[in-house]
Amino acid sequence: GGVVPELSSRAHLQIIVPLLKEALMKSNFKLKDIDVISATAGPGLIGALLVGFTFAKGLAYSLNKPIIPVNHIEGHIFSGFLMEDKPEFPYLALVVSGGHTLLLLVNDFNDIKKLGTTVDDAAGEAFDKVAKMLGLGYPGGPKIQNAAFQTKEYSIKFPVAELKGPYNFSFSGLKTAVLRYIQKNFSDINFISTVDVNNIAASFQQAVIKALIQKTEKALKNFEVKSISLVGGVAANNPLREEMIKLSKKYNKKIIIPKIEFCGDNAAMIAFRGQKIYESGKKYGLHYSPYPSLPEMYFS
Ligand code: KG4
Ligand code: ZN
């Protein structure tokens, strides 16, 4: 019902060499054309991180090129720069992934202020857990989006948590509310009709979007920014993208949402972030190791 760490590391091992070969072939580059090697240093699953990072270190050593460890969340934060139309500093970044929900004020490539975070589950985690409850499978985000797309009904009023921190989020109560609703209304979880599944999915999705939009709007009112960027795996969610675009129009702000392939975890965002760190003059040795719960590096 999710990612199995051991299988994931083995899959990384099997794919990493053919992947590099394919990337070189498709981009028409040779190994000797590469100036810098970036690799994800965390946060993430240790097995997968070790495979990628160790491979990158080997490559850096053999080519005699610098290696740059990249924080995966920072990769997401700047993923809007992979688009033709780029974010303008300062910008508000809403990072929504399977492990993180962060509202950030991004002043510069090396100046990020954390405004809020989730106090419990991440937005993507809530999508995955609710999809599991509904028997929709993994990953939950696209499955919920798809189920919600089949209906025009959003008749269940799931709660949006009110929190002390003005920019904080909470999705655990919402997840429990969905579970209670299912337990109260259906005697057997295996016999919920498609109509009901779609309605629950759509109502849940709407509650998540409402919470994300509310906090982003609050931040827009209180911080002078030039643009907004919606990033991370959950940024692939179409109704969320649409609501964010509406919000940006209301406040007359430029909005950058990466195209779908740059929303979920991807190597392009890690390469971009690594290049920026390299340009800033930072140097790391081959002794550097990945760390599964790497803290948010530059955040203050
Ligand atoms: O950033 P990401 O690829 O990996 C992490 O850093 O966690 O995000 C993965 C998360 C998963 O929870 C997945 O269900 C969610 O992104 N996701 C979506 C959609 N596509 C992926 N959530 C909502 N709607 C989607 N279309
Ligand atoms: Zn991610």
mmCIF file of C-alpha atoms and ligand atoms in Angstrom:
data_model
loop_
_atom_site.group_PDB
_atom_site.id
_atom_site.type_symbol
_atom_site.label_atom_id
_atom_site.label_comp_id
_atom_site.label_asym_id
_atom_site.label_seq_id
_atom_site.Cartn_x
_atom_site.Cartn_y
_atom_site.Cartn_z
ATOM 1 C CA GLY A 1 0.000 0.000 0.000
ATOM 2 C CA GLY A 2 2.984 2.354 -0.302
ATOM 3 C CA VAL A 3 6.721 2.447 -1.000
ATOM 4 C CA VAL A 4 8.559 -0.591 0.434
ATOM 5 C CA PRO A 5 12.016 0.762 1.404
ATOM 6 C CA GLU A 6 13.958 -2.412 0.592
ATOM 7 C CA LEU A 7 12.314 -2.859 -2.816
ATOM 8 C CA SER A 8 12.820 0.819 -3.545
ATOM 9 C CA SER A 9 16.581 0.654 -2.883
ATOM 10 C CA ARG A 10 16.917 -2.444 -5.038
ATOM 11 C CA ALA A 11 15.013 -0.745 -7.846
ATOM 12 C CA HIS A 12 17.338 2.263 -7.559
ATOM 13 C CA LEU A 13 20.355 -0.059 -7.856
ATOM 14 C CA GLN A 14 18.964 -1.742 -10.944
ATOM 15 C CA ILE A 15 18.030 1.429 -12.730
ATOM 16 C CA ILE A 16 20.765 3.930 -11.933
ATOM 17 C CA VAL A 17 23.387 2.915 -14.532
ATOM 18 C CA PRO A 18 20.932 2.459 -17.446
ATOM 19 C CA LEU A 19 19.292 5.743 -16.388
ATOM 20 C CA LEU A 20 22.565 7.683 -16.613
ATOM 21 C CA LYS A 21 23.292 6.126 -20.018
ATOM 22 C CA GLU A 22 19.838 7.038 -21.292
ATOM 23 C CA ALA A 23 20.080 10.596 -19.950
ATOM 24 C CA LEU A 24 23.438 11.092 -21.707
ATOM 25 C CA MET A 25 22.114 9.612 -24.922
ATOM 26 C CA LYS A 26 18.925 11.699 -24.967
ATOM 27 C CA SER A 27 20.698 14.939 -24.038
ATOM 28 C CA ASN A 28 23.554 14.320 -26.464
ATOM 29 C CA PHE A 29 26.119 14.983 -23.744
ATOM 30 C CA LYS A 30 29.170 12.966 -22.846
ATOM 31 C CA LEU A 31 30.391 12.389 -19.294
ATOM 32 C CA LYS A 32 33.348 14.694 -19.996
ATOM 33 C CA ASP A 33 30.900 17.574 -20.689
ATOM 34 C CA ILE A 34 29.663 17.505 -17.085
ATOM 35 C CA ASP A 35 31.047 20.208 -14.757
ATOM 36 C CA VAL A 36 29.324 19.434 -11.458
ATOM 37 C CA ILE A 37 27.498 16.448 -9.992
ATOM 38 C CA SER A 38 24.501 17.095 -7.738
ATOM 39 C CA ALA A 39 22.863 14.388 -5.689
ATOM 40 C CA THR A 40 19.972 14.318 -3.235
ATOM 41 C CA ALA A 41 21.352 14.185 0.294
ATOM 42 C CA GLY A 42 17.932 13.940 2.019
ATOM 43 C CA PRO A 43 15.317 14.024 3.354
ATOM 44 C CA GLY A 44 14.193 10.642 2.044
ATOM 45 C CA LEU A 45 14.505 6.885 2.402
ATOM 46 C CA ILE A 46 18.050 6.000 3.435
ATOM 47 C CA GLY A 47 18.408 3.021 1.084
ATOM 48 C CA ALA A 48 17.419 5.005 -1.986
ATOM 49 C CA LEU A 49 19.525 7.999 -0.889
ATOM 50 C CA LEU A 50 22.578 5.795 -0.350
ATOM 51 C CA VAL A 51 22.346 4.265 -3.816
ATOM 52 C CA GLY A 52 22.021 7.658 -5.532
ATOM 53 C CA PHE A 53 24.545 9.512 -3.418
ATOM 54 C CA THR A 54 27.201 6.799 -3.457
ATOM 55 C CA PHE A 55 26.860 6.468 -7.208
ATOM 56 C CA ALA A 56 27.204 10.246 -7.570
ATOM 57 C CA LYS A 57 30.305 10.251 -5.370
ATOM 58 C CA GLY A 58 31.866 7.501 -7.489
ATOM 59 C CA LEU A 59 31.100 9.458 -10.616
ATOM 60 C CA ALA A 60 32.515 12.683 -9.144
ATOM 61 C CA TYR A 61 35.697 10.895 -8.061
ATOM 62 C CA SER A 62 36.235 9.186 -11.393
ATOM 63 C CA LEU A 63 35.632 12.376 -13.381
ATOM 64 C CA ASN A 64 37.477 14.554 -10.875
ATOM 65 C CA LYS A 65 34.488 16.900 -10.610
ATOM 66 C CA PRO A 66 32.902 18.515 -7.549
ATOM 67 C CA ILE A 67 29.934 16.904 -5.835
ATOM 68 C CA ILE A 68 27.106 19.020 -4.413
ATOM 69 C CA PRO A 69 24.712 17.508 -1.859
ATOM 70 C CA VAL A 70 21.209 18.878 -2.432
ATOM 71 C CA ASN A 71 18.350 19.090 0.019
ATOM 72 C CA HIS A 72 15.375 17.512 -1.744
ATOM 73 C CA ILE A 73 12.950 20.114 -0.369
ATOM 74 C CA GLU A 74 15.144 22.928 -1.678
ATOM 75 C CA GLY A 75 14.989 21.164 -5.027
ATOM 76 C CA HIS A 76 11.191 21.502 -4.918
ATOM 77 C CA ILE A 77 11.309 25.139 -3.723
ATOM 78 C CA PHE A 78 13.250 26.232 -6.809
ATOM 79 C CA SER A 79 11.618 23.833 -9.267
ATOM 80 C CA GLY A 80 9.674 26.766 -10.760
ATOM 81 C CA PHE A 81 12.989 27.877 -12.295
ATOM 82 C CA LEU A 82 12.838 24.876 -14.622
ATOM 83 C CA MET A 83 9.997 26.632 -16.425
ATOM 84 C CA GLU A 84 10.449 29.226 -19.145
ATOM 85 C CA ASP A 85 8.557 31.809 -17.093
ATOM 86 C CA LYS A 86 10.435 31.907 -13.766
ATOM 87 C CA PRO A 87 9.474 32.974 -10.235
ATOM 88 C CA GLU A 88 10.551 36.472 -9.215
ATOM 89 C CA PHE A 89 12.028 37.128 -5.765
ATOM 90 C CA PRO A 90 10.619 37.531 -3.234
ATOM 91 C CA TYR A 91 8.048 34.823 -3.731
ATOM 92 C CA LEU A 92 5.729 32.701 -1.661
ATOM 93 C CA ALA A 93 6.375 28.998 -2.102
ATOM 94 C CA LEU A 94 3.793 26.425 -1.099
ATOM 95 C CA VAL A 95 5.609 23.080 -0.908
ATOM 96 C CA VAL A 96 3.131 20.214 -0.846
ATOM 97 C CA SER A 97 4.522 16.695 -0.975
ATOM 98 C CA GLY A 98 4.183 13.289 0.647
ATOM 99 C CA GLY A 99 6.389 14.296 3.579
ATOM 100 C CA HIS A 100 6.127 18.091 3.761
ATOM 101 C CA THR A 101 3.621 20.923 3.713
ATOM 102 C CA LEU A 102 5.447 24.227 3.959
ATOM 103 C CA LEU A 103 4.600 27.840 3.327
ATOM 104 C CA LEU A 104 7.810 29.775 2.679
ATOM 105 C CA LEU A 105 8.961 33.261 1.920
ATOM 106 C CA VAL A 106 11.736 32.868 -0.624
ATOM 107 C CA ASN A 107 13.828 36.060 -0.760
ATOM 108 C CA ASP A 108 16.759 34.682 -2.650
ATOM 109 C CA PHE A 109 18.504 31.397 -3.509
ATOM 110 C CA ASN A 110 20.106 31.464 -0.055
ATOM 111 C CA ASP A 111 17.435 33.204 1.980
ATOM 112 C CA ILE A 112 14.287 31.232 2.751
ATOM 113 C CA LYS A 113 12.007 32.010 5.697
ATOM 114 C CA LYS A 114 9.635 29.381 6.976
ATOM 115 C CA LEU A 115 6.193 30.889 7.636
ATOM 116 C CA GLY A 116 4.306 27.707 8.388
ATOM 117 C CA THR A 117 4.340 23.946 8.271
ATOM 118 C CA THR A 118 2.035 21.041 9.017
ATOM 119 C CA VAL A 119 1.654 20.174 12.677
ATOM 120 C CA ASP A 120 0.836 16.550 11.819
ATOM 121 C CA ASP A 121 0.333 14.844 8.421
ATOM 122 C CA ALA A 122 1.601 16.294 5.154
ATOM 123 C CA ALA A 123 -0.971 17.070 2.446
ATOM 124 C CA GLY A 124 0.253 14.246 0.177
ATOM 125 C CA GLU A 125 0.260 11.836 3.097
ATOM 126 C CA ALA A 126 -3.415 12.676 3.741
ATOM 127 C CA PHE A 127 -4.217 12.002 0.056
ATOM 128 C CA ASP A 128 -2.418 8.647 0.290
ATOM 129 C CA LYS A 129 -4.122 7.620 3.541
ATOM 130 C CA VAL A 130 -7.630 8.586 2.421
ATOM 131 C CA ALA A 131 -7.124 6.809 -0.921
ATOM 132 C CA LYS A 132 -6.149 3.703 1.032
ATOM 133 C CA MET A 133 -9.319 3.964 3.171
ATOM 134 C CA LEU A 134 -11.372 4.167 -0.004
ATOM 135 C CA GLY A 135 -9.549 1.208 -1.564
ATOM 136 C CA LEU A 136 -8.239 3.367 -4.405
ATOM 137 C CA GLY A 137 -4.585 2.289 -4.220
ATOM 138 C CA TYR A 138 -1.217 4.081 -4.239
ATOM 139 C CA PRO A 139 -0.129 6.796 -4.849
ATOM 140 C CA GLY A 140 -3.320 8.294 -3.497
ATOM 141 C CA GLY A 141 -3.127 11.800 -4.953
ATOM 142 C CA PRO A 142 -3.816 10.968 -8.614
ATOM 143 C CA LYS A 143 -6.418 8.329 -7.586
ATOM 144 C CA ILE A 144 -8.357 10.799 -5.426
ATOM 145 C CA GLN A 145 -8.127 13.459 -8.135
ATOM 146 C CA ASN A 146 -9.447 10.981 -10.672
ATOM 147 C CA ALA A 147 -12.340 9.806 -8.452
ATOM 148 C CA ALA A 148 -13.237 13.436 -7.651
ATOM 149 C CA PHE A 149 -13.198 14.284 -11.352
ATOM 150 C CA GLN A 150 -16.014 11.753 -11.970
ATOM 151 C CA THR A 151 -18.515 13.708 -9.883
ATOM 152 C CA LYS A 152 -19.958 17.174 -9.496
ATOM 153 C CA GLU A 153 -21.048 16.436 -5.939
ATOM 154 C CA TYR A 154 -19.107 17.787 -2.959
ATOM 155 C CA SER A 155 -21.821 17.239 -0.418
ATOM 156 C CA ILE A 156 -19.841 16.212 2.667
ATOM 157 C CA LYS A 157 -18.632 19.034 4.863
ATOM 158 C CA PHE A 158 -15.259 17.872 6.170
ATOM 159 C CA PRO A 159 -13.640 20.224 8.691
ATOM 160 C CA VAL A 160 -10.708 22.514 7.935
ATOM 161 C CA ALA A 161 -8.616 22.807 11.109
ATOM 162 C CA GLU A 162 -8.201 26.183 12.787
ATOM 163 C CA LEU A 163 -4.703 26.453 14.218
ATOM 164 C CA LYS A 164 -2.804 28.828 16.443
ATOM 165 C CA GLY A 165 0.086 29.422 14.049
ATOM 166 C CA PRO A 166 -1.349 31.691 11.315
ATOM 167 C CA TYR A 167 0.372 29.804 8.505
ATOM 168 C CA ASN A 168 0.366 26.276 9.916
ATOM 169 C CA PHE A 169 -1.569 23.341 8.512
ATOM 170 C CA SER A 170 -3.140 20.210 9.968
ATOM 171 C CA PHE A 171 -4.511 17.291 7.970
ATOM 172 C CA SER A 172 -4.759 14.572 10.585
ATOM 173 C CA GLY A 173 -8.202 15.716 11.844
ATOM 174 C CA LEU A 174 -9.501 15.775 8.284
ATOM 175 C CA LYS A 175 -8.219 12.241 7.697
ATOM 176 C CA THR A 176 -9.959 11.057 10.904
ATOM 177 C CA ALA A 177 -13.168 12.843 9.878
ATOM 178 C CA VAL A 178 -13.159 10.885 6.605
ATOM 179 C CA LEU A 179 -12.634 7.619 8.507
ATOM 180 C CA ARG A 180 -15.481 8.439 10.950
ATOM 181 C CA TYR A 181 -17.770 9.330 8.055
ATOM 182 C CA ILE A 182 -17.057 5.976 6.388
ATOM 183 C CA GLN A 183 -17.527 4.032 9.645
ATOM 184 C CA LYS A 184 -20.791 5.825 10.441
ATOM 185 C CA ASN A 185 -22.392 5.538 7.023
ATOM 186 C CA PHE A 186 -21.181 2.215 5.649
ATOM 187 C CA SER A 187 -21.313 -1.086 7.469
ATOM 188 C CA ASP A 188 -18.774 -2.695 5.138
ATOM 189 C CA ILE A 189 -15.930 -0.644 3.697
ATOM 190 C CA ASN A 190 -15.764 -3.015 0.713
ATOM 191 C CA PHE A 191 -19.276 -2.164 -0.379
ATOM 192 C CA ILE A 192 -19.175 1.602 -0.760
ATOM 193 C CA SER A 193 -20.684 2.517 -4.114
ATOM 194 C CA THR A 194 -18.571 4.326 -6.713
ATOM 195 C CA VAL A 195 -20.901 7.319 -6.392
ATOM 196 C CA ASP A 196 -20.156 7.510 -2.662
ATOM 197 C CA VAL A 197 -16.405 6.947 -3.137
ATOM 198 C CA ASN A 198 -16.313 9.768 -5.682
ATOM 199 C CA ASN A 199 -18.278 12.083 -3.403
ATOM 200 C CA ILE A 200 -15.988 11.351 -0.419
ATOM 201 C CA ALA A 201 -12.887 11.838 -2.601
ATOM 202 C CA ALA A 202 -14.184 15.128 -4.030
ATOM 203 C CA SER A 203 -15.271 16.475 -0.633
ATOM 204 C CA PHE A 204 -11.933 15.509 0.931
ATOM 205 C CA GLN A 205 -9.948 17.035 -1.935
ATOM 206 C CA GLN A 206 -11.957 20.229 -1.646
ATOM 207 C CA ALA A 207 -11.232 20.462 2.099
ATOM 208 C CA VAL A 208 -7.464 20.051 1.510
ATOM 209 C CA ILE A 209 -7.479 22.686 -1.224
ATOM 210 C CA LYS A 210 -9.488 25.069 0.980
ATOM 211 C CA ALA A 211 -6.932 24.770 3.795
ATOM 212 C CA LEU A 212 -3.995 25.327 1.432
ATOM 213 C CA ILE A 213 -5.621 28.310 -0.248
ATOM 214 C CA GLN A 214 -6.715 29.930 3.035
ATOM 215 C CA LYS A 215 -3.195 29.994 4.480
ATOM 216 C CA THR A 216 -1.603 31.085 1.226
ATOM 217 C CA GLU A 217 -4.112 33.944 0.989
ATOM 218 C CA LYS A 218 -3.337 35.006 4.552
ATOM 219 C CA ALA A 219 0.379 35.112 3.729
ATOM 220 C CA LEU A 220 -0.316 37.065 0.519
ATOM 221 C CA LYS A 221 -2.105 39.715 2.581
ATOM 222 C CA ASN A 222 0.788 40.066 5.010
ATOM 223 C CA PHE A 223 3.898 39.764 2.855
ATOM 224 C CA GLU A 224 4.873 41.851 -0.126
ATOM 225 C CA VAL A 225 5.812 39.286 -2.751
ATOM 226 C CA LYS A 226 6.243 39.427 -6.517
ATOM 227 C CA SER A 227 5.126 35.914 -7.275
ATOM 228 C CA ILE A 228 3.727 32.648 -5.967
ATOM 229 C CA SER A 229 5.055 29.163 -6.692
ATOM 230 C CA LEU A 230 3.140 25.954 -6.027
ATOM 231 C CA VAL A 231 5.548 22.984 -5.912
ATOM 232 C CA GLY A 232 5.932 19.349 -4.781
ATOM 233 C CA GLY A 233 4.091 16.158 -5.731
ATOM 234 C CA VAL A 234 0.656 17.489 -4.712
ATOM 235 C CA ALA A 235 1.167 20.505 -7.005
ATOM 236 C CA ALA A 236 0.254 18.060 -9.793
ATOM 237 C CA ASN A 237 -3.341 18.234 -8.526
ATOM 238 C CA ASN A 238 -5.381 20.006 -11.189
ATOM 239 C CA PRO A 239 -8.145 21.536 -9.038
ATOM 240 C CA LEU A 240 -5.440 22.839 -6.655
ATOM 241 C CA ARG A 241 -3.525 24.357 -9.592
ATOM 242 C CA GLU A 242 -6.724 26.034 -10.790
ATOM 243 C CA GLU A 243 -7.540 27.489 -7.355
ATOM 244 C CA MET A 244 -3.975 28.792 -6.960
ATOM 245 C CA ILE A 245 -4.162 30.482 -10.348
ATOM 246 C CA LYS A 246 -7.458 32.125 -9.304
ATOM 247 C CA LEU A 247 -5.848 33.313 -6.073
ATOM 248 C CA SER A 248 -2.875 34.774 -7.915
ATOM 249 C CA LYS A 249 -5.214 36.670 -10.237
ATOM 250 C CA LYS A 250 -7.172 38.044 -7.276
ATOM 251 C CA TYR A 251 -3.951 39.497 -5.824
ATOM 252 C CA ASN A 252 -2.442 40.346 -9.176
ATOM 253 C CA LYS A 253 0.642 38.180 -8.644
ATOM 254 C CA LYS A 254 2.657 36.187 -11.087
ATOM 255 C CA ILE A 255 2.218 32.454 -10.532
ATOM 256 C CA ILE A 256 4.654 29.694 -11.443
ATOM 257 C CA ILE A 257 3.561 26.086 -11.151
ATOM 258 C CA PRO A 258 6.009 23.589 -12.662
ATOM 259 C CA LYS A 259 4.689 21.286 -15.349
ATOM 260 C CA ILE A 260 3.564 17.935 -13.963
ATOM 261 C CA GLU A 261 6.871 16.079 -14.493
ATOM 262 C CA PHE A 262 8.689 18.680 -12.374
ATOM 263 C CA CYS A 263 6.139 18.557 -9.494
ATOM 264 C CA GLY A 264 6.881 15.105 -8.094
ATOM 265 C CA ASP A 265 10.446 14.146 -7.172
ATOM 266 C CA ASN A 266 12.701 14.594 -10.181
ATOM 267 C CA ALA A 267 16.394 14.880 -10.995
ATOM 268 C CA ALA A 268 16.109 18.144 -12.955
ATOM 269 C CA MET A 269 15.236 20.143 -9.835
ATOM 270 C CA ILE A 270 18.176 18.578 -7.972
ATOM 271 C CA ALA A 271 20.546 19.493 -10.819
ATOM 272 C CA PHE A 272 19.249 23.087 -10.866
ATOM 273 C CA ARG A 273 19.591 23.532 -7.108
ATOM 274 C CA GLY A 274 23.050 21.945 -7.160
ATOM 275 C CA GLN A 275 24.181 24.332 -9.870
ATOM 276 C CA LYS A 276 23.071 27.345 -7.799
ATOM 277 C CA ILE A 277 24.913 26.073 -4.711
ATOM 278 C CA TYR A 278 28.007 25.462 -6.828
ATOM 279 C CA GLU A 279 27.816 28.993 -8.265
ATOM 280 C CA SER A 280 27.611 30.411 -4.729
ATOM 281 C CA GLY A 281 31.110 29.000 -4.138
ATOM 282 C CA LYS A 282 30.240 26.319 -1.575
ATOM 283 C CA LYS A 283 32.451 23.238 -1.616
ATOM 284 C CA TYR A 284 31.789 19.756 -0.286
ATOM 285 C CA GLY A 285 34.164 16.815 -0.062
ATOM 286 C CA LEU A 286 33.656 13.190 -0.939
ATOM 287 C CA HIS A 287 33.273 12.399 2.773
ATOM 288 C CA TYR A 288 29.755 13.917 2.784
ATOM 289 C CA SER A 289 26.998 11.350 3.458
ATOM 290 C CA PRO A 290 23.248 11.422 2.838
ATOM 291 C CA TYR A 291 20.969 11.785 5.814
ATOM 292 C CA PRO A 292 17.336 10.540 5.791
ATOM 293 C CA SER A 293 15.973 13.272 8.054
ATOM 294 C CA LEU A 294 18.146 16.069 6.739
ATOM 295 C CA PRO A 295 16.807 19.284 8.244
ATOM 296 C CA GLU A 296 15.631 22.141 6.083
ATOM 297 C CA MET A 297 19.115 23.582 5.449
ATOM 298 C CA TYR A 298 18.810 27.277 4.797
ATOM 299 C CA PHE A 299 15.513 27.888 6.580
ATOM 300 C CA SER A 300 15.390 30.373 9.404
HETATM 301 O O1 KG4 B 1 7.229 15.369 -3.918
HETATM 302 P P1 KG4 B 1 6.782 13.962 -4.060
HETATM 303 O O2 KG4 B 1 6.920 13.292 -5.408
HETATM 304 O O3 KG4 B 1 7.533 13.024 -3.031
HETATM 305 C C1 KG4 B 1 7.775 13.457 -1.719
HETATM 306 O O4 KG4 B 1 8.696 14.262 -1.530
HETATM 307 O O5 KG4 B 1 6.972 13.039 -0.845
HETATM 308 O O6 KG4 B 1 5.242 13.890 -3.591
HETATM 309 C C2 KG4 B 1 4.535 12.685 -3.564
HETATM 310 C C3 KG4 B 1 3.125 12.968 -3.074
HETATM 311 C C4 KG4 B 1 2.317 11.692 -2.805
HETATM 312 O O7 KG4 B 1 1.746 11.796 -1.517
HETATM 313 C C5 KG4 B 1 1.262 11.701 -3.897
HETATM 314 O O8 KG4 B 1 0.034 11.099 -3.513
HETATM 315 C C6 KG4 B 1 1.084 13.188 -4.141
HETATM 316 O O9 KG4 B 1 2.388 13.701 -4.079
HETATM 317 N N1 KG4 B 1 0.473 13.471 -5.455
HETATM 318 C C7 KG4 B 1 -0.716 14.091 -5.604
HETATM 319 C C8 KG4 B 1 -0.986 14.099 -7.013
HETATM 320 N N2 KG4 B 1 0.068 13.505 -7.645
HETATM 321 C C9 KG4 B 1 0.956 13.121 -6.680
HETATM 322 N N3 KG4 B 1 -1.572 14.602 -4.708
HETATM 323 C C10 KG4 B 1 -2.722 15.138 -5.174
HETATM 324 N N4 KG4 B 1 -3.071 15.175 -6.486
HETATM 325 C C11 KG4 B 1 -2.220 14.674 -7.435
HETATM 326 N N5 KG4 B 1 -2.563 14.712 -8.716
HETATM 327 ZN ZN ZN B 2 9.516 15.494 -2.941
#
